[in-house]
PDB file of C-alpha atoms and ligand atoms in Angstrom:
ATOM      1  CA  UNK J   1      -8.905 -30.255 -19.162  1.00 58.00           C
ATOM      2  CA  UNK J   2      -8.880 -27.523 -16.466  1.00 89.00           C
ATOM      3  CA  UNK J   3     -12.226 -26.490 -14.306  1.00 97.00           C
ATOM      4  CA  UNK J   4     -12.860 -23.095 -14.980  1.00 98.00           C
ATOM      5  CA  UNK J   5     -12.455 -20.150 -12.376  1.00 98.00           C
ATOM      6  CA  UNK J   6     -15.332 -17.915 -11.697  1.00 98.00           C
ATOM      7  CA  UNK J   7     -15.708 -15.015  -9.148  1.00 98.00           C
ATOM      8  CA  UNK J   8     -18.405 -13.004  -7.697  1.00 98.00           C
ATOM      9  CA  UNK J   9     -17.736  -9.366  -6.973  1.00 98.00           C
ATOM     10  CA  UNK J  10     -20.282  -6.604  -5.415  1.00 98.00           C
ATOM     11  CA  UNK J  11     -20.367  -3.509  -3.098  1.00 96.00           C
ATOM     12  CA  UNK J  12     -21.581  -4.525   0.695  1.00 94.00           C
ATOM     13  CA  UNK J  13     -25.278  -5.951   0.421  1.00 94.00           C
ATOM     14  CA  UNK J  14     -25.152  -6.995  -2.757  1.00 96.00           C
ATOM     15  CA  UNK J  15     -25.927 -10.508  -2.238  1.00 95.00           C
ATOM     16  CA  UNK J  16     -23.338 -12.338  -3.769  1.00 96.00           C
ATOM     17  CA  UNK J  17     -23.223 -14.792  -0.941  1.00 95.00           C
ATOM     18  CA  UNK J  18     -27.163 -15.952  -1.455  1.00 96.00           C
ATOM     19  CA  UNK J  19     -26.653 -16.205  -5.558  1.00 98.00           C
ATOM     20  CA  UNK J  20     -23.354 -18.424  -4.818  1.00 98.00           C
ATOM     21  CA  UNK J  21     -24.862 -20.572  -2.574  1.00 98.00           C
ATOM     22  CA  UNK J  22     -28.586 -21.078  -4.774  1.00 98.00           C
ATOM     23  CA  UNK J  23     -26.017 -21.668  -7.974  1.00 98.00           C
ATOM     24  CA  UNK J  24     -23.600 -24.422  -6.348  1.00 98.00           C
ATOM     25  CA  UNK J  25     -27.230 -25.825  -5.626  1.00 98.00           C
ATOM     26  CA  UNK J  26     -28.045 -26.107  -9.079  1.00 98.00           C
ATOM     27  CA  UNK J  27     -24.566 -27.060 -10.366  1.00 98.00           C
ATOM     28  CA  UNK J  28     -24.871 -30.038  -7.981  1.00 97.00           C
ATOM     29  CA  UNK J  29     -27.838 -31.233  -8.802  1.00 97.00           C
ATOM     30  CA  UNK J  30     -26.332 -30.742 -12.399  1.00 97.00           C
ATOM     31  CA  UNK J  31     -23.738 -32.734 -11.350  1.00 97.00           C
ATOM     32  CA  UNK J  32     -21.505 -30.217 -12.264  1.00 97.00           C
ATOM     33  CA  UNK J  33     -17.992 -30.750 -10.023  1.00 97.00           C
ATOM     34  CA  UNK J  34     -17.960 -27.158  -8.208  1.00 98.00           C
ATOM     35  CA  UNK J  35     -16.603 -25.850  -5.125  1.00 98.00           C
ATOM     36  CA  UNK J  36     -16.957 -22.606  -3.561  1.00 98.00           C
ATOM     37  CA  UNK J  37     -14.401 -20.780  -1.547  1.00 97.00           C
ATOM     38  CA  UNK J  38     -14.409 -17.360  -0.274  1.00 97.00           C
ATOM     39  CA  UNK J  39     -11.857 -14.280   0.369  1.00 98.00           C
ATOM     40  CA  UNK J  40      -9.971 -13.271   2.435  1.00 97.00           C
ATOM     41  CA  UNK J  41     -10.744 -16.673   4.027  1.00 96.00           C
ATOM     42  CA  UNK J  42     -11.298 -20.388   3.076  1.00 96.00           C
ATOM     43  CA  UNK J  43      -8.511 -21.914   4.558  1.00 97.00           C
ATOM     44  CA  UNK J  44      -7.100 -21.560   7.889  1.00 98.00           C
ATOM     45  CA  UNK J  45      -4.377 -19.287   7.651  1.00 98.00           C
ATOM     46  CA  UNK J  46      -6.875 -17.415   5.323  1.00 98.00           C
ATOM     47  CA  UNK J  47      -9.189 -17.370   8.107  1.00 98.00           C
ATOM     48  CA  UNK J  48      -7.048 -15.940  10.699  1.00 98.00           C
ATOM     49  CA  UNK J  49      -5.927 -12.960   8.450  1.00 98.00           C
ATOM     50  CA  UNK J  50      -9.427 -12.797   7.769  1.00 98.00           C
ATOM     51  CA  UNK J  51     -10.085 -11.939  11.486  1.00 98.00           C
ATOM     52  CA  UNK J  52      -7.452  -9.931  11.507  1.00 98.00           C
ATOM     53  CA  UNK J  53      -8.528  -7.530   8.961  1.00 98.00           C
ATOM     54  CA  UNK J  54     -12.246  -7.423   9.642  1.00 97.00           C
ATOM     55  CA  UNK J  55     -11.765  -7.031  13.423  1.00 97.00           C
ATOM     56  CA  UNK J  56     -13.474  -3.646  14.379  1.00 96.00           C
ATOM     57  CA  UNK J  57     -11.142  -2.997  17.305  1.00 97.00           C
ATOM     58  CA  UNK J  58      -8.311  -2.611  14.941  1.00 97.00           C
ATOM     59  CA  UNK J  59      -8.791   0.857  13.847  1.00 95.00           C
ATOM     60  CA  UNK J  60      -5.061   1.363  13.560  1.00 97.00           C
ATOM     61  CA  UNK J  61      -4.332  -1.020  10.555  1.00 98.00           C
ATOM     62  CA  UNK J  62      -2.583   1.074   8.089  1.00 98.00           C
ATOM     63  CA  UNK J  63      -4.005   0.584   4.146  1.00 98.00           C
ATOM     64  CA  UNK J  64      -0.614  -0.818   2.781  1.00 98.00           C
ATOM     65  CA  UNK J  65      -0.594  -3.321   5.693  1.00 98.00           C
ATOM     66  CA  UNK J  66      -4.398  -4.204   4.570  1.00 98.00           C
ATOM     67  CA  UNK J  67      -3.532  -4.955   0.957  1.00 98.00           C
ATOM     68  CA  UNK J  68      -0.389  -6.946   2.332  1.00 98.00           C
ATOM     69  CA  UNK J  69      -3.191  -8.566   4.514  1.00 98.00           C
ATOM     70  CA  UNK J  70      -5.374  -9.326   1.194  1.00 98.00           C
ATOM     71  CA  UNK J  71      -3.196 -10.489  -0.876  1.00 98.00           C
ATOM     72  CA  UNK J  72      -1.180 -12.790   1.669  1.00 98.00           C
ATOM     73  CA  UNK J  73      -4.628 -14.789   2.288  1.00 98.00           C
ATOM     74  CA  UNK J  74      -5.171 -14.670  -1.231  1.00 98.00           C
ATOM     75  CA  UNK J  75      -1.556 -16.257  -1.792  1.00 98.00           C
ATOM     76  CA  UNK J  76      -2.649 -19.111   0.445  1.00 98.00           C
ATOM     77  CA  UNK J  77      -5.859 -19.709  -0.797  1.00 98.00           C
ATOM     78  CA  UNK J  78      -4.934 -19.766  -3.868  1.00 98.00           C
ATOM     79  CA  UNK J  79      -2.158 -22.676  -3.379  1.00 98.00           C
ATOM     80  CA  UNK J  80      -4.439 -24.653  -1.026  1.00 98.00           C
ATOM     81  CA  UNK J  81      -7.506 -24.304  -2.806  1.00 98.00           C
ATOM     82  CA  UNK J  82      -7.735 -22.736  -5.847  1.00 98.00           C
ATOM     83  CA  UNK J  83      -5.120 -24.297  -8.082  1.00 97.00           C
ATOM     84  CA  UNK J  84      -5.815 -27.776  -6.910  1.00 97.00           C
ATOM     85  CA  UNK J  85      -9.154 -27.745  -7.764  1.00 98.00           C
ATOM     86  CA  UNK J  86      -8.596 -26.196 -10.863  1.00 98.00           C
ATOM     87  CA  UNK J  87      -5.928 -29.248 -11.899  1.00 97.00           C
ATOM     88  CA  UNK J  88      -8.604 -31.892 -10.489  1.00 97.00           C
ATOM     89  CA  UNK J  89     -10.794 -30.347 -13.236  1.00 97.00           C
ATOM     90  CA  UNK J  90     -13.288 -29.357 -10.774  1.00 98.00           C
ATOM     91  CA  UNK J  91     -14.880 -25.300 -11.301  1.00 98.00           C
ATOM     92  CA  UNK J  92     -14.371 -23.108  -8.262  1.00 98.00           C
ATOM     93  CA  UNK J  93     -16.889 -20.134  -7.617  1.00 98.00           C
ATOM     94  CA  UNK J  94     -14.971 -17.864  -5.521  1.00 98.00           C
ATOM     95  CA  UNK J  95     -16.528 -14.855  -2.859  1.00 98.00           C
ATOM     96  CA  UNK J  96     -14.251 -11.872  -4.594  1.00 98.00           C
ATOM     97  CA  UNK J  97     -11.012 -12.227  -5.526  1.00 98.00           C
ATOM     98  CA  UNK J  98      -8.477 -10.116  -6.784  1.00 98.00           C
ATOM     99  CA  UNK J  99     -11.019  -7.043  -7.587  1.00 98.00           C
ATOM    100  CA  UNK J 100     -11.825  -7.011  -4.794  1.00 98.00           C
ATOM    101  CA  UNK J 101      -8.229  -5.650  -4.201  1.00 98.00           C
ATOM    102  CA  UNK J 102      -8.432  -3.444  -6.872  1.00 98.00           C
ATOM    103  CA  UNK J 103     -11.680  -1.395  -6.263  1.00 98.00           C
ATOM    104  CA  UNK J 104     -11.262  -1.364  -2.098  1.00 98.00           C
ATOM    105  CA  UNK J 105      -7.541  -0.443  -1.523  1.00 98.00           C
ATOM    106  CA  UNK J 106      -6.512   0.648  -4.511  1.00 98.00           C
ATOM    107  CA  UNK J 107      -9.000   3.016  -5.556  1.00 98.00           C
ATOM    108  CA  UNK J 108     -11.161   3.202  -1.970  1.00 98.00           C
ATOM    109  CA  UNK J 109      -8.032   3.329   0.223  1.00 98.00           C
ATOM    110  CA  UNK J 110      -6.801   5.104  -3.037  1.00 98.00           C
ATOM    111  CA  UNK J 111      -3.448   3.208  -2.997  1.00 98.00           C
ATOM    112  CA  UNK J 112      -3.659   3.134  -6.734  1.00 98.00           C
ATOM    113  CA  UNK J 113      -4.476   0.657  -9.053  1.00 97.00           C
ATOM    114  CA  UNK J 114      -1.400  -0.101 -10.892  1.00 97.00           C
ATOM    115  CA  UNK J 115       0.015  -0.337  -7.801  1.00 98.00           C
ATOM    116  CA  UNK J 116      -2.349  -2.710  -5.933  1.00 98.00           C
ATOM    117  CA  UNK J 117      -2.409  -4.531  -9.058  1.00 98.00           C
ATOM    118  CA  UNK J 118       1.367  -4.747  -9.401  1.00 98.00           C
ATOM    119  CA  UNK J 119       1.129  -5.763  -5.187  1.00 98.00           C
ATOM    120  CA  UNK J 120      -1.274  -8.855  -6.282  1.00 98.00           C
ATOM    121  CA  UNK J 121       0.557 -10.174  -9.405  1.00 98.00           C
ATOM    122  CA  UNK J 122       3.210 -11.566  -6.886  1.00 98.00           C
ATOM    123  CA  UNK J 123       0.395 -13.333  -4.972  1.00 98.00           C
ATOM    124  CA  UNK J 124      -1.596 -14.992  -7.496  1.00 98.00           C
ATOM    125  CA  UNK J 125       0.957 -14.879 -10.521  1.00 96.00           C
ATOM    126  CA  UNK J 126      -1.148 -16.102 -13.571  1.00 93.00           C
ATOM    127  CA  UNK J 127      -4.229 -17.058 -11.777  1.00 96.00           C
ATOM    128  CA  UNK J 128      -7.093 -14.916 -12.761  1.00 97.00           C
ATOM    129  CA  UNK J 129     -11.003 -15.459 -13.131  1.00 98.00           C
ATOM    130  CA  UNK J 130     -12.194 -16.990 -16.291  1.00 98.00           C
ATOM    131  CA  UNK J 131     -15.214 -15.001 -15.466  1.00 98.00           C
ATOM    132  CA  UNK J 132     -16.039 -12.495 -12.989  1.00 98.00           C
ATOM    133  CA  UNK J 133     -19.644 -11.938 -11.484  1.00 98.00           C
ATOM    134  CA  UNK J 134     -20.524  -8.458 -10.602  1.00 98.00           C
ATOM    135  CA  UNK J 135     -23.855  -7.499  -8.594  1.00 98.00           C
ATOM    136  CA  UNK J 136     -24.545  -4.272  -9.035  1.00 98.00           C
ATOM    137  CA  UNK J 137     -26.379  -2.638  -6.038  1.00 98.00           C
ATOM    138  CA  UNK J 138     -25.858   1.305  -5.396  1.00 97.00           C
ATOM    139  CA  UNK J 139     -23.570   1.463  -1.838  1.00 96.00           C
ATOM    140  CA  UNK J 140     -26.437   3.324   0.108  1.00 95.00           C
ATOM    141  CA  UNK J 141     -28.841   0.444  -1.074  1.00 96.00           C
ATOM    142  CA  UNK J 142     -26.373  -2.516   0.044  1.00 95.00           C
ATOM    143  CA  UNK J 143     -25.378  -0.828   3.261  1.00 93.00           C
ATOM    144  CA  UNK J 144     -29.006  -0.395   4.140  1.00 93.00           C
ATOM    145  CA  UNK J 145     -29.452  -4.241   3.649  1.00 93.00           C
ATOM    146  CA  UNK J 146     -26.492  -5.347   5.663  1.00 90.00           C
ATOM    147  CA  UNK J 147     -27.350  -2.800   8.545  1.00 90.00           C
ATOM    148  CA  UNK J 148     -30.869  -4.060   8.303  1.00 91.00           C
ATOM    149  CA  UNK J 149     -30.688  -7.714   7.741  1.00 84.00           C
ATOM    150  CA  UNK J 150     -28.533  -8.883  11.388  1.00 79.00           C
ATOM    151  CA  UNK J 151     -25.356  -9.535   9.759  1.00 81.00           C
ATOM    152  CA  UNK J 152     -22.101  -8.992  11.803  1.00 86.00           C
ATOM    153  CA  UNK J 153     -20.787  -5.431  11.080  1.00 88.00           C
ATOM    154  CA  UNK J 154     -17.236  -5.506  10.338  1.00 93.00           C
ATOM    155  CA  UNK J 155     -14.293  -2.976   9.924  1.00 94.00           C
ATOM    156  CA  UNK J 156     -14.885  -2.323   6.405  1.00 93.00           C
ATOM    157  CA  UNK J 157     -18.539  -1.732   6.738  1.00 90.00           C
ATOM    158  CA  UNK J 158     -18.023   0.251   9.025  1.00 90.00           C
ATOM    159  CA  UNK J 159     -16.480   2.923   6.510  1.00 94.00           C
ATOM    160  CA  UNK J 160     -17.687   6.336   5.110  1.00 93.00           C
ATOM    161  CA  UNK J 161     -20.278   6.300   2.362  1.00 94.00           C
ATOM    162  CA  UNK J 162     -17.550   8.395   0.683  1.00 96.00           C
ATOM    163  CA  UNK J 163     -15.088   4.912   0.965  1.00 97.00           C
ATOM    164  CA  UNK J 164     -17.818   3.057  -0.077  1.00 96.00           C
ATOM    165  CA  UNK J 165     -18.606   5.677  -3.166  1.00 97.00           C
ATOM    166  CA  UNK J 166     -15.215   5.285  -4.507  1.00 98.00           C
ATOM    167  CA  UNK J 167     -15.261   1.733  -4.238  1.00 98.00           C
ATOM    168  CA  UNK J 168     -18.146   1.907  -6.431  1.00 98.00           C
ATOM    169  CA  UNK J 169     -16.748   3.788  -8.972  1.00 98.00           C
ATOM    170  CA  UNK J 170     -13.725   1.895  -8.838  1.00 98.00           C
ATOM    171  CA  UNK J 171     -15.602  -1.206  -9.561  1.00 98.00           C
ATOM    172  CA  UNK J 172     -17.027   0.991 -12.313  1.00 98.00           C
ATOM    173  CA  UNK J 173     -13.605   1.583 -13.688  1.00 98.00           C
ATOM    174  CA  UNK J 174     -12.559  -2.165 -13.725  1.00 98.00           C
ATOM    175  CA  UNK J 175     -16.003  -3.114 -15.793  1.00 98.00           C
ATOM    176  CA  UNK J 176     -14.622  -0.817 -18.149  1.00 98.00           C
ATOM    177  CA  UNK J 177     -11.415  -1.651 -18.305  1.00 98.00           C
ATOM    178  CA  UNK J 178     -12.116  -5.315 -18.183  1.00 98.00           C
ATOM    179  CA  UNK J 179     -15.597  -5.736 -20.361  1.00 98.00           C
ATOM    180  CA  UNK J 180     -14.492  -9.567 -21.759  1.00 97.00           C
ATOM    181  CA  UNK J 181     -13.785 -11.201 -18.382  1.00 98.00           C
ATOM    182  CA  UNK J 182     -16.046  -9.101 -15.713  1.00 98.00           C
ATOM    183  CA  UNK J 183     -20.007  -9.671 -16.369  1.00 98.00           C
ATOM    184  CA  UNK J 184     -22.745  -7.212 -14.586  1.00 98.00           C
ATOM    185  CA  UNK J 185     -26.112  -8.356 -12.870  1.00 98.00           C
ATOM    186  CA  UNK J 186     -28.521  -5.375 -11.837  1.00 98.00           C
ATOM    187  CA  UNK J 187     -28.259  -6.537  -8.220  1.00 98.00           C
ATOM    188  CA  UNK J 188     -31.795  -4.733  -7.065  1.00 97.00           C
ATOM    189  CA  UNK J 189     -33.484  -7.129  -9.261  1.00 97.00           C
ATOM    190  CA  UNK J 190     -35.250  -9.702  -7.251  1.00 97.00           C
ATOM    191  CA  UNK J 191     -32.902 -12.423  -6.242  1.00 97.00           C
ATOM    192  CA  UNK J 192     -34.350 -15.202  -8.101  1.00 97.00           C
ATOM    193  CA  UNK J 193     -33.510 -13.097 -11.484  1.00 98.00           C
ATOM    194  CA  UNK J 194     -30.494 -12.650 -10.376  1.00 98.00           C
ATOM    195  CA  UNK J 195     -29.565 -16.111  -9.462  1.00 98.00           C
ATOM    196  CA  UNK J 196     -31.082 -17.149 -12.796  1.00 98.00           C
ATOM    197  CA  UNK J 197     -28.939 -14.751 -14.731  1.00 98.00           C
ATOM    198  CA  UNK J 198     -25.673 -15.528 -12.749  1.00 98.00           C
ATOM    199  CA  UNK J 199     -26.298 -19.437 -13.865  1.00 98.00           C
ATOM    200  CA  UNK J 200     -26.637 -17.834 -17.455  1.00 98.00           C
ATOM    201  CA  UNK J 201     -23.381 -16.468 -17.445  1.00 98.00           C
ATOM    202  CA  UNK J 202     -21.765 -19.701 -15.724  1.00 98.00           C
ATOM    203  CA  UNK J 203     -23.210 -22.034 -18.614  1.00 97.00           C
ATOM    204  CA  UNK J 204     -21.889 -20.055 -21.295  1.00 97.00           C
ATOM    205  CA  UNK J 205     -18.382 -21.055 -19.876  1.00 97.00           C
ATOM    206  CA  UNK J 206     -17.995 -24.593 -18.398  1.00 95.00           C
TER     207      UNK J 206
HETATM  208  P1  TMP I   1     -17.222 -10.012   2.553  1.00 71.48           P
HETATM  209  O1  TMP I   1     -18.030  -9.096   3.481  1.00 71.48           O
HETATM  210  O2  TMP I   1     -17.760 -10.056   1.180  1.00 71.48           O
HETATM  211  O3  TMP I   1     -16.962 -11.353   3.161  1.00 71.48           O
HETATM  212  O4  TMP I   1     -15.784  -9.312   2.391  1.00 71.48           O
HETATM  213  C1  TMP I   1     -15.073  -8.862   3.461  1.00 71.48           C
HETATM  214  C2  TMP I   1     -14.683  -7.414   3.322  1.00 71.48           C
HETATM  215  O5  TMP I   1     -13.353  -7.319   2.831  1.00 71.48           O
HETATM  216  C3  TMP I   1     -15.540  -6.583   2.378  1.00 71.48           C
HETATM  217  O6  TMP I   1     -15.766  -5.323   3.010  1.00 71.48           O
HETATM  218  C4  TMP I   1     -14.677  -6.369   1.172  1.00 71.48           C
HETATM  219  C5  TMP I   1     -13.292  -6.384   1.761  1.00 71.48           C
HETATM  220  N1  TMP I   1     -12.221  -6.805   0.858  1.00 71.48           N
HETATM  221  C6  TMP I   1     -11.217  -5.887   0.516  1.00 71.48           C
HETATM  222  O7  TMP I   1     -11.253  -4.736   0.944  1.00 71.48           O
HETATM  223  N2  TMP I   1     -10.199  -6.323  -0.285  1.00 71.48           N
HETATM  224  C7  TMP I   1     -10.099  -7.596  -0.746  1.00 71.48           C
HETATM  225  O8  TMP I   1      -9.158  -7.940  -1.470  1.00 71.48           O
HETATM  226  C8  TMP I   1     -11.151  -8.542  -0.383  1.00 71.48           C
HETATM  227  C9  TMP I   1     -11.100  -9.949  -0.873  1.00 71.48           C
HETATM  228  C10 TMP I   1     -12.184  -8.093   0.412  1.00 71.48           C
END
């Protein structure tokens, strides 16, 4: 048997991170073998790429070179992480994953999504979510939250509403295009519905 792969996806804000960590609380005391990872990051090379990226000084960073960026932590994660887990029959909940890809280069850096897609297949081959997570919170809403609640600002945040718009729609776009593996949670719900819903979803597959 193989653990099953599970992602959470969401504008800025949405609070993915908080509903990962309250489920892997619950799987646990389930006893429910679970590890959670996040992207770009979760290993060290992941990590530094991370920095990379994110790093607000680097205002230069040309979009192709930022999907490279993506999908070359993903590529590691993936091997380090990821597929070893997976054999050891544990579930991993991973921080976005390939959508991620999808809805901020390809359609908000508007790269494309075949090709951003086509860019990605060479880094994670035939790994893809059993199930994909997506919190739904409108961009202006999410923004306000991370602006509000102290987080670091990064380079990405630190985008146009109009990036973060199309990102939205994108994400749109994918839901549609993808109704059987990605799942939507109304994000501006209060968290505790939304971490009970998440877990919902989760059970139905493991
Ligand atoms: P985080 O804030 O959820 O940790 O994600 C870091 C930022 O990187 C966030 O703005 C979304 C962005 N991102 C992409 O643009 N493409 C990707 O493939 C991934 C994984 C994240």
């Amino acid at each position: 048997m193989k653990g099953k792969f599970i992602t959470f996806e969401g504008p800025e804000g949405s609070g993915k991170t908080s509903v990962i960590k309250a489920v892997l609380e619950v799987l646990k005391q389930n006893n429910i073998d679970t590890i959670v990872s996040r992207e770009p990051g979760g290993v060290r090379i992941s990590e530094s790429i991370r920095e990379i990226i994110l790093d607000v000084d680097n205002k230069e960073m040309d979009a192709r070179t930022e999907a490279l960026l993506y999908a070359a932590s993903r590529r590691q994660h993936i091997v380090e992480v990821v597929l070893p887990a997976l054999t050891a029959n544990k579930h991993v909940i991973c921080d976005r994953f390939v959508d991620s890809s999808l809805a901020y280069q390809g359609f908000g850096r508007d790269l494309g999504l075949d090709e951003i897609f086509n860019l990605n297949l060479f880094a994670i081959d035939t790994c893809l979510p059993d199930l994909t997570i997506f919190i739904d919170v409108p961009p202006e809403i999410g923004l306000n939250r991370v602006f509000s609640n102290g987080r670091t600002v990064d380079r990405l945040d630190l985008e146009t509403i109009d990036f973060h718009q199309k990102v939205y729609q994108g994400y749109q776009q994918l839901i549609q295009k993808y109704p059987e593996r990605i799942k939507v949670i109304d994000g501006t719900k209060p968290l505790e519905k939304v971490i009970e819903e998440a877990l919902s979803l989760i059970r139905d597959i493991i």
